[in-house]
Coordinates of C-alpha atoms in Angstrom, one line a residue:
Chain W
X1 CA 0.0 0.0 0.0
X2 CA 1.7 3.8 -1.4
X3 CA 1.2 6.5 0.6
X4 CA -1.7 7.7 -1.2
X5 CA -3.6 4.6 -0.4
X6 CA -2.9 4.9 3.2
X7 CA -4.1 7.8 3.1
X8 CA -7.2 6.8 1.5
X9 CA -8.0 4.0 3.5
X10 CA -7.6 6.7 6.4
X11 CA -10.3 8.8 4.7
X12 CA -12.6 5.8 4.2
X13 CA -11.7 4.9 8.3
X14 CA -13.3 8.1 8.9
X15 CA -16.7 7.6 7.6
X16 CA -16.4 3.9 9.5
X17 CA -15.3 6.0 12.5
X18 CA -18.7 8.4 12.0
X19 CA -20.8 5.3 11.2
X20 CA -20.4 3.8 15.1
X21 CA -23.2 4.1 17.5
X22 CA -22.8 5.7 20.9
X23 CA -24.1 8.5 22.8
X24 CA -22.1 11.3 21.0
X25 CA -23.4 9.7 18.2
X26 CA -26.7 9.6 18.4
X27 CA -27.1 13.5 19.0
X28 CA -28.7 15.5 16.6
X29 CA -26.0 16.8 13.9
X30 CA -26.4 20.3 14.6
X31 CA -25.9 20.0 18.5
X32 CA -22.7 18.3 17.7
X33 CA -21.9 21.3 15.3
X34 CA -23.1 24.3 17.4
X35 CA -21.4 23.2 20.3
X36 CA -18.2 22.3 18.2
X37 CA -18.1 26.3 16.8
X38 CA -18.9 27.8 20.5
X39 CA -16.0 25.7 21.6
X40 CA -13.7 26.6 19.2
X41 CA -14.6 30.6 19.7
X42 CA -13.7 30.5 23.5
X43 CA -10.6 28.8 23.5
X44 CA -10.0 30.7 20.3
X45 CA -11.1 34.0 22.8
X46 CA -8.4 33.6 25.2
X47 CA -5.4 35.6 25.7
X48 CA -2.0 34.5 24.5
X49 CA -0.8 34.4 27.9
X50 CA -4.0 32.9 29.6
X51 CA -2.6 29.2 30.0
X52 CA -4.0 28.8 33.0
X53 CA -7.4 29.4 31.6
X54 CA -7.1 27.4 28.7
X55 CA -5.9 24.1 30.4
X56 CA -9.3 23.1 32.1
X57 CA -11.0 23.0 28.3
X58 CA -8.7 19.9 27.6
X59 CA -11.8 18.6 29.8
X60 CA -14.2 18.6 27.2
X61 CA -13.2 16.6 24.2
X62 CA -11.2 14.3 26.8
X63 CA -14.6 13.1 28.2
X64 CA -16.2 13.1 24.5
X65 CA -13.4 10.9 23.7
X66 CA -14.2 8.7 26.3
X67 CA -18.0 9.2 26.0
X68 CA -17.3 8.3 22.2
X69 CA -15.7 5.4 22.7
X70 CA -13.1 6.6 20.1
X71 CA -9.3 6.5 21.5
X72 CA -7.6 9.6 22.2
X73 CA -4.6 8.4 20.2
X74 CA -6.5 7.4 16.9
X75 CA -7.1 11.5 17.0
X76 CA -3.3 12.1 17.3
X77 CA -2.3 9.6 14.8
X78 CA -4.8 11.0 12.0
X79 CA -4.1 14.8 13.1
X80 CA 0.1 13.6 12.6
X81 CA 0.9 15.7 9.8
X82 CA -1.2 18.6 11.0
X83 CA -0.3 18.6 14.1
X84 CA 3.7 19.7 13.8
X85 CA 2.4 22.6 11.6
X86 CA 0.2 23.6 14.5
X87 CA 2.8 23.7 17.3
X88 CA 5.0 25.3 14.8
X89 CA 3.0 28.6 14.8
X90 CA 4.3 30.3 17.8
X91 CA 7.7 28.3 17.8
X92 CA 9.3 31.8 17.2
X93 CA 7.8 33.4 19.9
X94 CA 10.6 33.3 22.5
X95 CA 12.7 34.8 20.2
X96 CA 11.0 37.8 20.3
X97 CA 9.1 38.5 23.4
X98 CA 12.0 37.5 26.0
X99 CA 11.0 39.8 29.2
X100 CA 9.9 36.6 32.3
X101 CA 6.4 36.3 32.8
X102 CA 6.3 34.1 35.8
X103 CA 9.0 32.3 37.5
X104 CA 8.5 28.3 38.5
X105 CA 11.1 28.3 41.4
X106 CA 13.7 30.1 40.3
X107 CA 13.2 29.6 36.7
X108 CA 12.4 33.1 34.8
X109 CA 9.2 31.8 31.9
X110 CA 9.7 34.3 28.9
X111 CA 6.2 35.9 27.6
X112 CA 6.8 34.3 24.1
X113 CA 7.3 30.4 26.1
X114 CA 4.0 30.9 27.6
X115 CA 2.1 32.2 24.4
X116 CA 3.8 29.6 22.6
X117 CA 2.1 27.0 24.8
X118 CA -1.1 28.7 25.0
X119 CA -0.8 28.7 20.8
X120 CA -0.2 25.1 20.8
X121 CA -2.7 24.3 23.0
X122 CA -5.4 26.2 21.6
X123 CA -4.4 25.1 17.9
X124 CA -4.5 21.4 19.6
X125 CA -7.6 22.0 21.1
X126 CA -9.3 23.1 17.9
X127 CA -8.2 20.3 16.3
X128 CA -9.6 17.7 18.5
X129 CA -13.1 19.6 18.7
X130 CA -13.3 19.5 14.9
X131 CA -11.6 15.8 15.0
X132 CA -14.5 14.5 17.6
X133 CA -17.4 16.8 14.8
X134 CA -15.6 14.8 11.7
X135 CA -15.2 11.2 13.7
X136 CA -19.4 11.2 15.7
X137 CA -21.3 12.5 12.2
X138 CA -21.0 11.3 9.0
X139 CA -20.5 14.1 6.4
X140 CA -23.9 14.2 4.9
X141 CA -25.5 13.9 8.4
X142 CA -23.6 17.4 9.1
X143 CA -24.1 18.7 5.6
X144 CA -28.1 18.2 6.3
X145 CA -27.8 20.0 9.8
X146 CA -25.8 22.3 8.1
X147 CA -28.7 23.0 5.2
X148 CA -30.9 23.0 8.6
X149 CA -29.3 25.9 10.1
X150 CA -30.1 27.6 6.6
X151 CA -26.2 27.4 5.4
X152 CA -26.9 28.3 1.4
X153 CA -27.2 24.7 -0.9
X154 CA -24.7 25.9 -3.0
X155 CA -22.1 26.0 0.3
X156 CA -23.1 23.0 1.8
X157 CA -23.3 20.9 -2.1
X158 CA -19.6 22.3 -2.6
X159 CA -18.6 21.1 0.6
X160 CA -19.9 17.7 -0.1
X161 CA -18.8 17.0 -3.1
X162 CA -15.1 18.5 -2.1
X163 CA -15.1 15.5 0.4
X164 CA -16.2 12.9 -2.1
X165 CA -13.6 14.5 -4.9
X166 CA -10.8 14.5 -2.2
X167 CA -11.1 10.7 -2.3
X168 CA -11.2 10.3 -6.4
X169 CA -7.9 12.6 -6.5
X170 CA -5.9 10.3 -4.0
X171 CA -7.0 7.3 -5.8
X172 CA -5.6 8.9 -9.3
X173 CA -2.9 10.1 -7.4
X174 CA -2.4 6.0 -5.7
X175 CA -2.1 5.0 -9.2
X176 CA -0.2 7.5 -10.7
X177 CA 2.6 7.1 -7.9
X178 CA 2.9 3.2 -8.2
X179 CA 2.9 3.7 -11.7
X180 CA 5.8 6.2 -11.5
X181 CA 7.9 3.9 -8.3
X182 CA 7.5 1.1 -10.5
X183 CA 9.8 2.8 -13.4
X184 CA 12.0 4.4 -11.2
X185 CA 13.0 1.7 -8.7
X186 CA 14.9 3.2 -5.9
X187 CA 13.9 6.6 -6.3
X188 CA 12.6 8.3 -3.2
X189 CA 9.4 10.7 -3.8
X190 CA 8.7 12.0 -7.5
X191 CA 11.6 13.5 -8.9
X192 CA 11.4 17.3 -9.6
X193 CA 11.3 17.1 -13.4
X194 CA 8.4 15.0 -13.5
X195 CA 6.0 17.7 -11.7
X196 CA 5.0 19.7 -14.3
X197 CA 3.2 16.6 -16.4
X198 CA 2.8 14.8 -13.0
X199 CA 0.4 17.5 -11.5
X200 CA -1.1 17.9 -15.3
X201 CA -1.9 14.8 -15.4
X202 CA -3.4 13.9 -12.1
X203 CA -5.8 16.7 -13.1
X204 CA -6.4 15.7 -16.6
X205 CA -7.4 12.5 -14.8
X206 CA -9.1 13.7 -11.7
X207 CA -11.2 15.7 -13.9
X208 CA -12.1 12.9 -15.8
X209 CA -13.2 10.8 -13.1
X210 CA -15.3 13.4 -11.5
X211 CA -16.8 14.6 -15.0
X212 CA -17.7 10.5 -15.3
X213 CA -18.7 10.5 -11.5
X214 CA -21.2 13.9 -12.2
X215 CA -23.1 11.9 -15.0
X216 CA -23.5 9.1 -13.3
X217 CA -25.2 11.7 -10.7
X218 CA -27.2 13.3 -13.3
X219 CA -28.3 10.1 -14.9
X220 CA -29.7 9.1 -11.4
X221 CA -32.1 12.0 -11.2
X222 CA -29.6 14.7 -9.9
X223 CA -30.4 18.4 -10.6
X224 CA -28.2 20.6 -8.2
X225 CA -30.4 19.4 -5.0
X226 CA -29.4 16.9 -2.7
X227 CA -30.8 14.9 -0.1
X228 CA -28.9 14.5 2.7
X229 CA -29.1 11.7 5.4
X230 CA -32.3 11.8 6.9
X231 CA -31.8 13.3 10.4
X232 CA -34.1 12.8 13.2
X233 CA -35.6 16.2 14.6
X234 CA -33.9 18.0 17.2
X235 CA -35.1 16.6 20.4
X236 CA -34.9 17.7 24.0
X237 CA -31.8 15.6 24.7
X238 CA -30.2 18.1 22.0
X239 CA -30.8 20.8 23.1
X240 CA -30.3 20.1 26.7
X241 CA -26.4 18.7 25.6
X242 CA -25.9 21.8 23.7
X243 CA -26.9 24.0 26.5
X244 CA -25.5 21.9 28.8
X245 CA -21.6 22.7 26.9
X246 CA -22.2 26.1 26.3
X247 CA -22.9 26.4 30.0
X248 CA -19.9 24.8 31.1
X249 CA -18.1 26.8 28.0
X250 CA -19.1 29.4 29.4
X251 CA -18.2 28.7 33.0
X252 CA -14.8 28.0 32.2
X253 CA -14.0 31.0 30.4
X254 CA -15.5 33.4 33.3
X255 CA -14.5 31.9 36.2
X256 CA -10.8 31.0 37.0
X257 CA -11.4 27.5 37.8
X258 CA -7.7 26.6 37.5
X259 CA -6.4 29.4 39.6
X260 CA -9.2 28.5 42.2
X261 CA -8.6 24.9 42.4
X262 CA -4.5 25.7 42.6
X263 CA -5.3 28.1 45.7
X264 CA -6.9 24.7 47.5
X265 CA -3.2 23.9 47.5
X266 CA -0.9 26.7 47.3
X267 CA -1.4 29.6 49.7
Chain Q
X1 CA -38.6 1.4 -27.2
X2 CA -35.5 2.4 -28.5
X3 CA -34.3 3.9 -32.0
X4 CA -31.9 5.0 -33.6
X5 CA -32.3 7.3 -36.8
X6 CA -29.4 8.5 -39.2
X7 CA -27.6 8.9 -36.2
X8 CA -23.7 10.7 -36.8
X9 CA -21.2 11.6 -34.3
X10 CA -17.7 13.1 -34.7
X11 CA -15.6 14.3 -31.7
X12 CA -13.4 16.0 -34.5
X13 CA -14.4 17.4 -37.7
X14 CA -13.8 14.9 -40.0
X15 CA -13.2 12.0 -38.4
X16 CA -16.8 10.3 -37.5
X17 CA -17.4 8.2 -35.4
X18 CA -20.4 7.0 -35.9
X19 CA -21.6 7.6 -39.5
X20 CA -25.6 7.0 -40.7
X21 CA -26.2 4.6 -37.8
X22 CA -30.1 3.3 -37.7
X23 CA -31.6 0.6 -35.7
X24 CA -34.8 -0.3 -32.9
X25 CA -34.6 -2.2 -30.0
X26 CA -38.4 -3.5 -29.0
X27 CA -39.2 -3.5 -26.0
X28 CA -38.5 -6.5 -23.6
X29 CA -35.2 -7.1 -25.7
X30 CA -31.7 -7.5 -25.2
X31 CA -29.2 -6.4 -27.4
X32 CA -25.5 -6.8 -27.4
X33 CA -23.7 -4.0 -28.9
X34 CA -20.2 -5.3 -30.0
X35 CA -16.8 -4.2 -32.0
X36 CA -13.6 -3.1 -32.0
X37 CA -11.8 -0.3 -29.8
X38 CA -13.3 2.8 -30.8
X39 CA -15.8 1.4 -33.3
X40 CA -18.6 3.9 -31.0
X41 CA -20.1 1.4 -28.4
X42 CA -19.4 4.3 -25.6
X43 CA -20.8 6.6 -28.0
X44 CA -23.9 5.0 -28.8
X45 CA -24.6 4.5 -25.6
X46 CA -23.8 8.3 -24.3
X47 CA -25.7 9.8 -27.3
X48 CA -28.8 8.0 -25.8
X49 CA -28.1 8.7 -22.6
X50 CA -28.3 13.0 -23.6
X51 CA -24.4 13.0 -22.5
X52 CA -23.1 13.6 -26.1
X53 CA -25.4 15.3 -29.0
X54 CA -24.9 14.3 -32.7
X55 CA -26.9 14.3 -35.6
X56 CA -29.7 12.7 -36.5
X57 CA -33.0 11.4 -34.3
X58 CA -32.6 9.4 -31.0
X59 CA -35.5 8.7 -29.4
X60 CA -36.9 6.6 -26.3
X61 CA -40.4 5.7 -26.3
X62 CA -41.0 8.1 -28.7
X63 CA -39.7 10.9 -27.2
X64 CA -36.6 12.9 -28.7
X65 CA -33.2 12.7 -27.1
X66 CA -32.9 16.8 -26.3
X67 CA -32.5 19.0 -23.8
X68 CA -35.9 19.5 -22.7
X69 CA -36.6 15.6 -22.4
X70 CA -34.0 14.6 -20.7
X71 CA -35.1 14.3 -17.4
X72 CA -38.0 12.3 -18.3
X73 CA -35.6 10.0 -21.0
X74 CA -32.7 9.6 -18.1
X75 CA -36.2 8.4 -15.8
X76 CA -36.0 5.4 -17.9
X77 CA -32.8 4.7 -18.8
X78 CA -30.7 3.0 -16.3
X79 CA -27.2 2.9 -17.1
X80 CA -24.1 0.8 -15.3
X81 CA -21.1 2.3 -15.9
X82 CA -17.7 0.0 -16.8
X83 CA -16.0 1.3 -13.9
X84 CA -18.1 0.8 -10.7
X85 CA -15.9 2.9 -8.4
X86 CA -16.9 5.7 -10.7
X87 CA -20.7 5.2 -10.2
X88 CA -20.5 4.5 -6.5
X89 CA -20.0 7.9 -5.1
X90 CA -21.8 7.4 -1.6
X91 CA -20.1 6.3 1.3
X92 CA -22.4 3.0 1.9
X93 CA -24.5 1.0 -0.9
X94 CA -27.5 2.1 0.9
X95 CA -27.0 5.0 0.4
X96 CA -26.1 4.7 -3.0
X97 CA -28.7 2.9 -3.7
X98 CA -31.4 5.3 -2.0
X99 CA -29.8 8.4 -4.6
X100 CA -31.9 8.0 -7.4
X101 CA -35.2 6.9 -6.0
X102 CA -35.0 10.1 -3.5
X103 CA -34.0 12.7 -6.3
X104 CA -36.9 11.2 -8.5
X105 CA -39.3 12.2 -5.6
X106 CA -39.8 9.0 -3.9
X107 CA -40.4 9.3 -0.1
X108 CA -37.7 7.6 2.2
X109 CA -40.0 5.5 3.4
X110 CA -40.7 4.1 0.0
X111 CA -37.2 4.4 -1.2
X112 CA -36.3 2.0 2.0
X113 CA -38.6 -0.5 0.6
X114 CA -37.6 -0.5 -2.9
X115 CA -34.0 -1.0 -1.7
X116 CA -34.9 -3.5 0.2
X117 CA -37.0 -5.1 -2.7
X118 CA -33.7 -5.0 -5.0
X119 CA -32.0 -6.1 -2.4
X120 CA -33.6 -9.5 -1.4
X121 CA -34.0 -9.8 -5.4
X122 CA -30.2 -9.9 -6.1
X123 CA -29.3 -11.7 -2.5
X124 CA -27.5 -8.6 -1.5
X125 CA -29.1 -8.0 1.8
X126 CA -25.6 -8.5 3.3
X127 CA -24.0 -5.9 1.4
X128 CA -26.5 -3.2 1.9
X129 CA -25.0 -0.9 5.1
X130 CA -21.1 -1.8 3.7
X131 CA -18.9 0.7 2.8
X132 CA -18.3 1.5 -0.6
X133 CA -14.5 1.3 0.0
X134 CA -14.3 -2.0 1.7
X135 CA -16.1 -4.0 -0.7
X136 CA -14.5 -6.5 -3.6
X137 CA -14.8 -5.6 -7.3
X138 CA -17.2 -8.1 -8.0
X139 CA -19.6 -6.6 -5.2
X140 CA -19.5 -3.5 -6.4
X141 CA -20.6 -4.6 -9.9
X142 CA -23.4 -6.2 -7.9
X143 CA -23.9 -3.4 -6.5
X144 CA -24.0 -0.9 -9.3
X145 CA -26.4 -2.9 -10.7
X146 CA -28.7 -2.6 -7.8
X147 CA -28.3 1.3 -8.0
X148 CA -29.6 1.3 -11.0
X149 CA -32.1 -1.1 -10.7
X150 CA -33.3 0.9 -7.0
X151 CA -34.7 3.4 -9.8
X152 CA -36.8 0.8 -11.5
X153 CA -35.7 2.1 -15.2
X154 CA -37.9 0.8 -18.6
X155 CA -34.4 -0.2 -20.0
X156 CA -31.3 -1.4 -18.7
X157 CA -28.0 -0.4 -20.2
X158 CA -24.7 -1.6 -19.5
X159 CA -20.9 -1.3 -20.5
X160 CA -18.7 -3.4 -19.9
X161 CA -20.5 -5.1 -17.2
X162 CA -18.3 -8.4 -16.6
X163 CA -15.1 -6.2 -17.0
X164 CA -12.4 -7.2 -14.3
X165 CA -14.5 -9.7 -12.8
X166 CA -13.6 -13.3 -11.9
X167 CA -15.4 -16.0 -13.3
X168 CA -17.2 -16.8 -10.7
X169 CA -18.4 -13.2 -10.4
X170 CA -19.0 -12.8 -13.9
X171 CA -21.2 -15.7 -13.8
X172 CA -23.6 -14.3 -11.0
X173 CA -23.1 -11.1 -12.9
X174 CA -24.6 -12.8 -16.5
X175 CA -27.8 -14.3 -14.3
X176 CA -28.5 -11.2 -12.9
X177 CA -28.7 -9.9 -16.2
X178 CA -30.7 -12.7 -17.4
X179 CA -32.9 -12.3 -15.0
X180 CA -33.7 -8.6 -15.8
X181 CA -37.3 -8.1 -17.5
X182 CA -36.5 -4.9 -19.0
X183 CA -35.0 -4.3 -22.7
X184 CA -31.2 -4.5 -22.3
X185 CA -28.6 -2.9 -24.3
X186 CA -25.4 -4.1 -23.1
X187 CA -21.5 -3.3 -24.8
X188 CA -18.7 -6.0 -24.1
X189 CA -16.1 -7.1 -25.5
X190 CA -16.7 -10.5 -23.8
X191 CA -18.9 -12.7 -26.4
X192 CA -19.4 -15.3 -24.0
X193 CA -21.5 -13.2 -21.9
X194 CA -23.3 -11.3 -24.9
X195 CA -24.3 -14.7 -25.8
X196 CA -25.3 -15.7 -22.7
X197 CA -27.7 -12.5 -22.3
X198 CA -28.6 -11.5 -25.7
X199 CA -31.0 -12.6 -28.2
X200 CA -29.7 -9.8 -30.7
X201 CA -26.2 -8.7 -31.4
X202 CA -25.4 -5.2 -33.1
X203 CA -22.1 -5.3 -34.9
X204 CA -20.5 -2.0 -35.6
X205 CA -17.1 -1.0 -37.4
X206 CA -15.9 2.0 -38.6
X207 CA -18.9 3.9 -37.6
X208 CA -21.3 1.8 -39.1
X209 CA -23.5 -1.2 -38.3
X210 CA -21.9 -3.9 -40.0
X211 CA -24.3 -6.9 -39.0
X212 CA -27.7 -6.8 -36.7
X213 CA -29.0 -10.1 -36.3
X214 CA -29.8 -13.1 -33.9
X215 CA -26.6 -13.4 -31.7
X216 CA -26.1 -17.2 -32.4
X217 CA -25.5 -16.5 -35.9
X218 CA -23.6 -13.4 -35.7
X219 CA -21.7 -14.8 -33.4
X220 CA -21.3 -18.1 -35.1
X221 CA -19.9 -16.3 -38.7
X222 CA -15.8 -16.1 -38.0
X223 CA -15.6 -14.5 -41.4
X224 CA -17.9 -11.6 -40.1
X225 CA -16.4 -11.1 -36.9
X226 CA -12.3 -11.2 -38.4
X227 CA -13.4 -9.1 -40.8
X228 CA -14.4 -6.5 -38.4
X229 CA -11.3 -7.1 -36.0
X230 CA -13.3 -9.5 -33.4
X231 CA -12.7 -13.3 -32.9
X232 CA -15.2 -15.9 -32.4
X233 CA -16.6 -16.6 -28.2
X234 CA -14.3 -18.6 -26.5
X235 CA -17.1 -21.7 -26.9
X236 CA -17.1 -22.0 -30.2
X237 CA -13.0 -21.2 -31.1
X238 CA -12.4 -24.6 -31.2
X239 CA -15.2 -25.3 -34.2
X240 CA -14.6 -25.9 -37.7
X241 CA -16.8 -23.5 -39.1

C-alpha cells in the first residue's frame, strides 16, 4: 500500500469512524456542530498568555473521547501531519518576546514560552473539537444539519462533493505514484522534473473521473439538489447537551477555575 | 422502445465516429452491442443517454433525445457504468442505492422498501450498510447494478459489465442480467457473456453497423467477426466453421 492509499483507506476509516453508534453519536448533527463552533470561539477567545485558563478546556473533548468510545490516540495519529504545523506557529515566539512572565522556582518563563504553549494548546484544542465533529457524524449527516441551520445549498453541495472529490484525486494520485515507483525503482518521492506533467496529469485525470462521476449523478435523477441523510428532529436531549456545553463553556471562560482549584493547595 | 435514426457523431471534424447509424430495440429485448476499440459502443450509448449530442433522431419511447426531455428520458434509462468505483459515489451501498429513488421524488420511506425489494431480489441483503471502499470488485458490480435497478428504469444499459471480474463473479453477474425483464442494451467485449444474455447482437465497425441479427448466428460467422477485428466466443473457437 503507497502513501496515497494509506491515506485513503484513512479517509474511508473516517466515515467507518462516523458510522459507530454511541451517545455522542446519536445527537442531533447540529448539536454536535453548534457546540463544536462555541467551543472553538472561547478557546479561540483567550489571551495569548492565559494558560491557565485554557488548560481546564482539555476537559471537554477528553470526556467526549471517552463518552465516544473513540481512543484519544486514533485522534493524534490521523491529526500527525497537522499537528507539527500547529505547534510550529508560535515556535518563534521566545525569540521575540523575551522579558519573564512568571518564574516556577527560580526559573524566569519568557512571555513568548507561555504564548507559545497557549498557541499550541489552543491550535490542539481546535483540532480535537473538529476531530471528535468529523469522527461522531457522518458528512452528509452534518451537511443536512448544516442546510438545517439555513447554510446556502450551493455552500453545503460544494462542501460535499469536495469530500467525495478529495477521495477520487488520492486514488488517481495511488495510481499514478505506483505507476511512477514502478519505473524508477529506488527513487525516493517524484523526482522534480516530472512535476510539471505529473500534477497535469493527475488533473487531466481527476477531472475525468469526476466529469464521469457527475453523469453518473445526473443520470440518477440529480439536478443541483441533494438529499442529505435523513436526520431525526432536534429533540430535548439536544438541546439540553448543547446547553449543557455552552454552560460549562461558558463557565470555564469566566471563572478562573484553575487558579481556584491551585489556591486549594498553594497559599 | 429504442431507436436509432441517421444517427452521426464526430468528436473532431472529419473523423466520424459513428456515420448514418439506424436501428430499434423492441421493447423487452436484449441487445449486445459489440466491435472493435473505438468502433462507437461508448458513443452510442452516451448519445442515448443525452451526455453527447450528434446528428440525427434518438428517441426513447417516442420521445426525442434533447435538452428538454432529458429528465424524463434519463427516468428510464438505467445505465451501469464499466467502472463501478466511478458510479458509486456514496459512502455506503444504501445510500447509494437510496440516490436515485430520493432525487426522483420518492419518499424515504418508499425508497427503504424498494432498496430492500432489489436487495432480497439480487441476494444482496448482506452488502447493503457496507462501505463503498471496503467492498470486492465483483460486489461493487453487484452493487452498481442494484443502484440502477433501486430506480426501476424501462431499460437497462450496460458497458462493460463483466469487465475485471472473476469467473465466478461474472457468472452471478450474466444471471443477474438474465434475470432482468427490461430491454437491455449491453457493450462487451466479452462474447461469451453477450451470448449468454442476448438474443440480438449489433455489430458495428468504422462507424457503421456492420451486421444486426440473432446473436447465435452473428456470433457463429468467424468470417464476419475477423473481418471486423473481433474473434469468435471462446465456446465456439475450437469449431470448424
Amino acid at each position: 500500500m503507497n502513501k496515497m492509499e494509506k491515506a485513503l483507506h484513512e479517509l474511508g476509516e473516517m466515515d467507518e469512524l462516523a458510522a459507530r453508534s454511541s451517545p455522542i453519536h446519536r445527537l442531533h448533527p447540529a448539536a454536535k456542530l453548534l457546540s463544536t463552533i462555541a467551543y472553538i470561539i472561547v478557546v479561540v477567545s483567550y489571551h495569548k498568555y492565559d494558560l491557565n485558563g485554557l488548560i481546564p478546556h482539555c476537559l471537554w473533548p477528553i470526556l467526549l473521547f471517552q463518552v465516544s468510545g473513540i481512543e484519544l490516540r486514533t485522534c493524534f495519529y490521523k491529526l500527525r501531519i497537522v499537528l507539527p504545523l500547529v505547534m510550529a506557529v508560535g515556535l518563534f515566539n521566545p525569540l521575540f518576546d523575551r522579558a519573564p512572565l512568571l518564574y516556577l522556582g527560580n526559573v524566569a518563563v519568557s512571555g513568548g514560552v507561555v504564548s507559545m504553549l497557549t498557541l499550541m494548546l489552543k491550535g490542539v484544542l481546535c483540532l480535537m473539537a473538529s476531530f471528535l465533529l468529523m469522527a461522531t457524524t457522518p458528512i452528509d449527516a452534518l451537511c443536512a444539519a448544516l442546510r438545517r441551520l439555513h447554510v446556502p445549498a450551493m455552500l453545503v453541495t460544494l462542501l460535499l462533493l469536495t469530500y467525495r472529490y478529495v477521495g477520487v484525486m488520492t486514488e488517481e494520485l495511488a495510481i499514478m505514484t505506483d505507476a511512477y515507483h514502478l519505473r524508477a525503482p529506488g527513487q525516493k518521492g517524484i523526482h522534480v522534473s516530472a512535476w510539471g506533467s505529473f500534477l497535469g496529469q493527475l488533473l487531466l485525470r481527476s477531472m475525468d473521473r469526476a466529469q464521469e462521476l457527475y453523469s453518473s449523478m445526473m443520470l440518477r435523477g440529480y439536478h443541483e439538489h441533494f438529499h442529505y441523510a435523513d436526520i431525526p428532529r432536534f429533540s430535548l436531549r439536544d438541546g439540553l447537551y448543547l446547553l449543557g456545553c455552552l454552560a460549562f463553556f461558558l463557565l470555564l471562560r469566566l471563572v478562573p477555575v484553575a487558579q481556584l482549584l491551585g489556591g486549594l493547595f498553594v497559599r | 422502445m429504442i431507436a436509432f435514426e441517421h444517427v452521426s457523431f464526430a468528436y473532431e471534424k472529419g473523423r466520424p465516429v459513428l456515420n448514418d447509424i439506424s436501428f430499434r430495440i423492441e421493447d423487452g429485448e436484449a441487445v449486445g452491442l459489440i466491435g472493435a476499440n473505438g468502433a462507437g459502443k461508448s458513443t452510442i450509448m452516451k448519445l442515448l443517454l443525452g451526455l453527447l449530442s450528434g446528428e440525427g433522431k434518438i428517441t426513447v419511447d417516442g420521445d426525442e433525445v434533447k435538452k428538454e426531455n432529458l429528465a424524463k428520458i434519463r427516468r428510464k434509462l438505467g445505465f451501469v457504468l464499466q467502472n463501478s468505483d466511478n458510479q458509486m459515489f456514496m459512502p455506503t451501498v444504501y445510500e447509494d442505492m437510496i440516490f436515485a429513488p430520493l432525487n426522483y421524488g420518492m419518499s424515504r420511506e418508499e425508497a427503504d422498501r424498494r432498496v430492500d425489494e432489489v436487495l432480497d431480489r439480487l441476494g444482496l441483503q448482506e452488502l447493503k450498510h457496507r462501505h463503498n471502499h471496503k467492498i470486492s470488485g465483483g460486489e461493487k458490480r453487484m452493487a452498481a447494478i442494484a443502484t440502477i435497478l433501486a430506480m426501476d428504469p424501462a431499460a437497462v444499459l450496460m458497458d462493460e459489465p463483466s469487465a475485471a471480474l472473476d469467473p465466478y463473479n461474472r457468472r452471478i453477474v450474466i444471471n443477474t442480467i438474465r434475470d432482468l425483464k427490461q430491454l437491455k442494451l449491453i457493450t462487451s467485449h466479452d462474447l461469451d457473456m453477450i451470448l449468454d444474455t442476448c438474443d440480438r447482437v449489433i455489430l458495428l465497425s468504422g462507424g457503421r453497423i456492420a451486421a444486426d441479427g440473432q446473436a447465435d448466428v452473428i456470433l457463429h460467422d468467424r468470417a464476419l467477426l475477423e473481418a471486423n477485428r473481433m474473434e469468435l466466443p471462446f465456446r465456439f473457437a475450437g469449431e470448424k466453421q
